[in-house]
Amino acid sequence: MAYQTLTVEIDDYVALIRLNRPEALNALNSQLLGELGDALADADKNEKIRCIVLTGSEKAFAAGADIKEMATKSFVDVYTDDLFGAEIDRITATRKPIIAAVAGYALGGGCELAMACDFMLCADNAKFGQPEINLGVMAGIGGTQRLTRFVGKSKSMEMHLTGRFMDAAEAERSGLVSRVIPAAKLIPEALAAAKRIAEKSQIAIMAAKEAVNRAYETTLREGILFERRNFHALFATEDQKEGMAAFLEKREPQFRDR
Ligand code: HXC
């Protein structure tokens, strides 16, 4: 499908989705978030896609929700439309793994979008922040909850209340991103990680993704029970037999997602 605010390239079972509104540093407007939701829903259905990399430009992953689009809205407008609530829910409902590859600014809704992905790799020029407070508002698509879970209350509170940015080294140190990569290598590294994921049994990948996400949504006891049941269930798959047989026979596994 052709999109106006993003591009999608599919190669070797990996979809590379690039946000593409350079004139506004990839600010998230209704069209972009709608197209992103459509692209992710298509990716979930497409057998040629087994992992997704979401990125922006070298200067900005996304500089936040589009301030021009929001500026004149009233409480009734945003409450009635549940501004971007359904859109962010579509992103977290994606069943295939999404890696956020962040270079440059990931601010406000851009930081929230990156945090809604499954994990984040960032370039050494990345800058994260929740500067909505400078606009007289606050984070609105998960920032107060997700950033706090990633980096803890003190750092999250400071970022939300002062609007200060966090650089790549601090983001890695505090657990917001899994790795910092030299900017020129960000996309190749993200694609390589996605390729490694694409080679696994996709049933095990989905079950593991669901279980890790439970860590954010339930108690430890319930999460561990969920993990245990998913682990048990994987013994009903052919891929478990194949994976373990391949190890014992000292060969590469041939997973068939069954
Ligand atoms: C609309 C934006 C934008 C945004 C940048 N632009 N961010 N347009 N919405 N969030 C536009 C600028 O207006 C400008 O367009 C062009 O992109 C380049 O930006 P500059 O400011 O000239 O670039 P620079 O000086 O390099 O500064 C980069 C920046 C700054 C530090 C990232 O642009 C900035 O502070 N942006 C806003 C960041 C922010 O407050 N984000 C939170 C948004 S609220 P023109 O046409 O003038 O050249 C939010 C709420 C989430 O995200 C919850 C939603 C439900």
XYZ file of C-alpha atoms and ligand atoms in Angstrom:
313
model
C 0.000 0.000 0.000
C 1.233 3.543 -0.695
C 1.497 5.907 2.254
C 2.115 9.645 2.319
C 3.736 10.022 5.724
C 5.854 6.883 5.879
C 7.667 4.393 3.708
C 7.701 0.628 4.030
C 10.471 -1.573 2.621
C 10.272 -5.348 2.978
C 13.387 -7.471 2.622
C 14.262 -10.882 3.971
C 11.161 -11.115 6.192
C 11.845 -7.739 7.834
C 9.759 -4.614 7.264
C 11.573 -1.300 7.663
C 9.011 1.426 8.343
C 10.352 4.981 8.150
C 8.346 7.914 9.442
C 8.573 10.520 6.707
C 7.411 14.039 7.512
C 10.821 15.740 7.309
C 9.284 19.220 7.161
C 7.984 18.766 10.724
C 10.698 16.475 12.168
C 8.256 13.574 11.828
C 5.724 15.180 14.176
C 2.877 12.749 14.726
C -0.392 13.905 13.208
C -3.624 11.968 12.661
C -2.632 10.976 9.151
C 0.778 9.628 10.168
C -0.546 7.675 13.143
C -3.431 6.329 11.025
C -1.038 5.207 8.305
C 1.321 3.693 10.862
C -1.548 1.707 12.398
C -2.535 0.484 8.920
C 1.061 -0.454 8.046
C 1.454 -2.430 11.272
C -1.896 -4.189 10.808
C -0.807 -5.099 7.260
C 2.535 -6.348 8.596
C 0.736 -8.587 11.080
C -1.165 -10.189 8.178
C 1.752 -10.396 5.730
C 3.552 -13.745 5.714
C 6.592 -12.072 4.170
C 7.071 -10.041 7.361
C 8.288 -11.605 10.589
C 9.757 -8.566 12.359
C 9.386 -4.798 12.032
C 11.913 -1.990 12.442
C 10.378 1.437 13.043
C 12.612 4.439 12.454
C 12.599 8.127 11.518
C 15.348 10.262 10.009
C 18.889 10.923 11.187
C 17.680 14.163 12.789
C 14.424 12.982 14.353
C 12.655 9.777 15.169
C 9.682 12.038 15.918
C 9.622 15.459 17.627
C 6.281 14.793 19.297
C 2.645 15.077 18.450
C 1.983 17.726 15.806
C 1.619 20.958 17.736
C 0.031 22.753 14.735
C -2.694 20.130 14.574
C -3.328 20.223 18.336
C -3.032 23.935 19.061
C -6.664 24.943 18.522
C -8.350 21.827 19.866
C -10.646 22.103 22.882
C -11.070 19.736 25.808
C -14.264 18.465 24.191
C -12.437 17.782 20.916
C -9.617 15.752 22.443
C -11.836 14.000 24.985
C -14.431 13.047 22.384
C -11.823 11.846 19.885
C -9.697 10.293 22.686
C -6.768 12.003 20.929
C -4.348 9.356 19.681
C -5.561 6.804 22.257
C -6.876 4.334 19.674
C -3.825 4.971 17.465
C -1.266 4.071 20.154
C -3.370 1.045 21.154
C -3.114 -0.229 17.564
C 0.671 -0.054 17.835
C 0.828 -2.020 21.077
C -1.712 -4.524 19.683
C 0.726 -5.523 16.923
C 1.626 -9.171 17.461
C 4.871 -9.220 15.526
C 7.927 -7.707 17.239
C 8.649 -4.029 16.608
C 12.144 -2.643 17.159
C 12.345 1.150 17.479
C 15.562 2.447 15.886
C 15.864 5.972 17.240
C 18.205 8.619 15.863
C 17.957 12.288 16.811
C 14.937 13.599 18.661
C 12.373 11.300 20.262
C 10.305 13.842 22.132
C 6.839 13.864 23.635
C 4.635 11.555 21.572
C 7.787 10.487 19.683
C 9.374 9.185 22.883
C 6.037 7.587 23.802
C 5.791 5.921 20.387
C 9.335 4.524 20.715
C 8.518 3.220 24.196
C 5.369 1.515 22.853
C 7.598 -0.629 20.613
C 9.080 -3.886 21.919
C 12.618 -2.657 22.368
C 14.677 0.320 21.440
C 18.090 0.683 19.829
C 19.369 4.226 19.513
C 22.033 6.170 17.691
C 24.656 8.076 19.660
C 22.929 11.352 18.661
C 19.550 10.339 20.151
C 17.763 12.688 22.513
C 14.753 11.628 24.527
C 12.363 13.893 26.366
C 8.828 14.578 27.516
C 8.748 18.354 26.980
C 4.939 18.655 26.873
C 5.135 20.572 30.150
C 6.625 23.506 28.175
C 3.418 23.627 26.117
C 1.172 23.767 29.170
C 0.165 20.119 28.885
C 1.626 16.750 29.809
C 2.360 13.392 28.202
C -0.778 11.798 26.796
C 0.009 8.504 25.079
C 1.713 6.512 27.795
C 4.758 8.598 28.762
C 4.090 9.017 32.476
C 3.535 5.264 32.830
C 6.048 3.726 30.422
C 8.971 6.072 31.120
C 8.498 5.516 34.862
C 8.610 1.758 34.383
C 11.735 2.055 32.208
C 13.828 4.512 34.223
C 12.198 4.725 37.658
C 10.188 7.436 39.367
C 12.883 10.027 40.082
C 14.269 10.337 36.546
C 10.839 10.055 34.958
C 9.363 12.683 37.260
C 12.276 15.038 36.580
C 11.875 14.632 32.825
C 8.110 15.144 32.890
C 8.238 18.132 35.262
C 11.276 19.971 33.868
C 11.105 18.877 30.226
C 14.850 18.178 30.153
C 16.225 15.853 27.470
C 18.168 12.661 28.085
C 21.074 11.780 25.789
C 21.864 8.334 24.404
C 24.409 7.403 27.085
C 21.985 8.282 29.878
C 19.180 6.434 28.077
C 21.277 3.277 27.937
C 22.495 3.663 31.519
C 18.974 4.026 32.817
C 17.450 1.147 30.839
C 15.386 3.133 28.323
C 17.242 1.622 25.353
C 18.865 -1.750 24.991
C 21.945 -0.502 23.079
C 23.557 2.678 21.716
C 25.000 2.345 18.225
C 27.107 4.784 16.133
C 24.579 6.710 14.023
C 25.827 5.375 10.676
C 25.340 1.797 11.842
C 21.939 2.164 13.496
C 19.779 0.846 10.658
C 22.099 -2.052 9.661
C 22.282 -3.123 13.332
C 18.516 -2.847 13.807
C 17.922 -4.836 10.608
C 20.420 -7.473 11.757
C 18.611 -7.829 15.093
C 15.285 -8.071 13.244
C 16.735 -10.711 10.920
C 17.842 -12.784 13.914
C 14.292 -12.570 15.300
C 12.820 -13.457 11.897
C 14.821 -16.678 11.830
C 13.280 -18.057 15.045
C 10.027 -19.933 15.482
C 7.424 -17.195 15.238
C 5.152 -19.018 17.673
C 7.861 -18.925 20.333
C 8.620 -15.288 19.459
C 4.985 -14.236 19.922
C 4.639 -16.217 23.149
C 7.828 -14.665 24.561
C 6.718 -11.157 23.544
C 3.341 -11.649 25.242
C 5.023 -12.934 28.387
C 7.537 -10.071 28.671
C 4.690 -7.591 28.183
C 2.839 -9.238 31.068
C 5.629 -7.968 33.336
C 4.180 -4.497 32.778
C 0.549 -5.402 33.134
C 0.111 -7.791 36.019
C 1.504 -9.031 39.332
C 4.719 -11.074 39.546
C 2.791 -14.185 40.528
C 0.333 -13.870 37.599
C 3.138 -12.998 35.180
C 5.172 -16.013 36.180
C 2.137 -18.272 35.837
C 1.476 -16.788 32.366
C 5.105 -17.413 31.406
C 4.991 -20.986 32.700
C 1.821 -21.779 30.757
C 3.221 -20.256 27.545
C 6.435 -22.242 28.044
C 4.421 -25.438 28.563
C 2.248 -24.690 25.524
C 5.296 -24.416 23.252
C 5.861 -28.137 23.801
C 2.781 -28.666 21.642
C 4.628 -27.211 18.629
C 6.674 -28.944 15.959
C 9.192 -26.125 16.291
C 10.031 -27.206 19.851
C 10.770 -30.730 18.617
C 12.801 -29.355 15.722
C 14.716 -26.804 17.835
C 15.763 -29.324 20.444
C 16.509 -32.094 17.916
C 18.663 -29.670 15.899
C 20.660 -28.785 19.015
C 21.260 -32.430 19.843
C 22.171 -33.241 16.230
C 24.528 -30.216 16.104
C 22.794 -28.588 13.114
C 20.795 -25.403 12.435
C 17.050 -25.686 13.177
C 14.520 -25.386 10.348
C 11.557 -23.726 12.003
C 8.196 -23.915 10.227
C 6.020 -21.902 12.634
C 3.959 -24.945 13.528
C 4.776 20.377 14.787
C 7.056 20.581 14.682
C 7.208 19.851 15.880
C 6.015 19.362 16.507
C 9.168 20.416 15.193
N 8.291 20.918 14.304
N 8.527 19.771 16.171
N 5.862 20.851 14.150
N 4.835 19.663 15.925
N 6.038 18.623 17.620
C 8.593 21.703 13.096
C 9.003 23.121 13.443
O 7.872 23.931 13.655
C 9.766 23.509 12.201
O 8.860 23.815 11.167
C 10.444 22.207 11.788
O 9.730 21.165 12.433
C 11.900 22.142 12.271
O 11.914 22.379 13.673
P 12.867 23.475 14.348
O 12.251 23.819 15.666
O 13.145 24.598 13.432
O 14.198 22.618 14.547
P 15.303 22.763 15.672
O 15.614 24.216 15.923
O 16.415 21.870 15.246
O 14.646 22.204 17.017
C 14.291 20.853 17.083
C 13.367 20.638 18.309
C 12.185 21.600 18.253
C 14.178 20.826 19.612
C 12.932 19.166 18.250
O 11.593 21.524 16.951
C 11.117 21.326 19.268
O 11.294 21.679 20.451
N 9.999 20.739 18.843
C 8.846 20.513 19.678
C 9.090 19.378 20.647
C 7.875 19.128 21.561
O 7.470 20.041 22.296
N 7.283 17.942 21.509
C 6.124 17.588 22.288
C 4.879 17.865 21.488
S 3.387 17.556 22.422
P 8.892 25.249 10.404
O 7.716 25.170 9.469
O 8.804 26.294 11.452
O 10.220 25.231 9.703
C 3.232 15.886 22.400
C 1.997 15.326 23.096
C 1.919 13.814 23.046
O 3.994 15.165 21.873
C 0.560 13.307 23.472
C -0.454 13.298 22.369
C -1.784 12.740 22.730
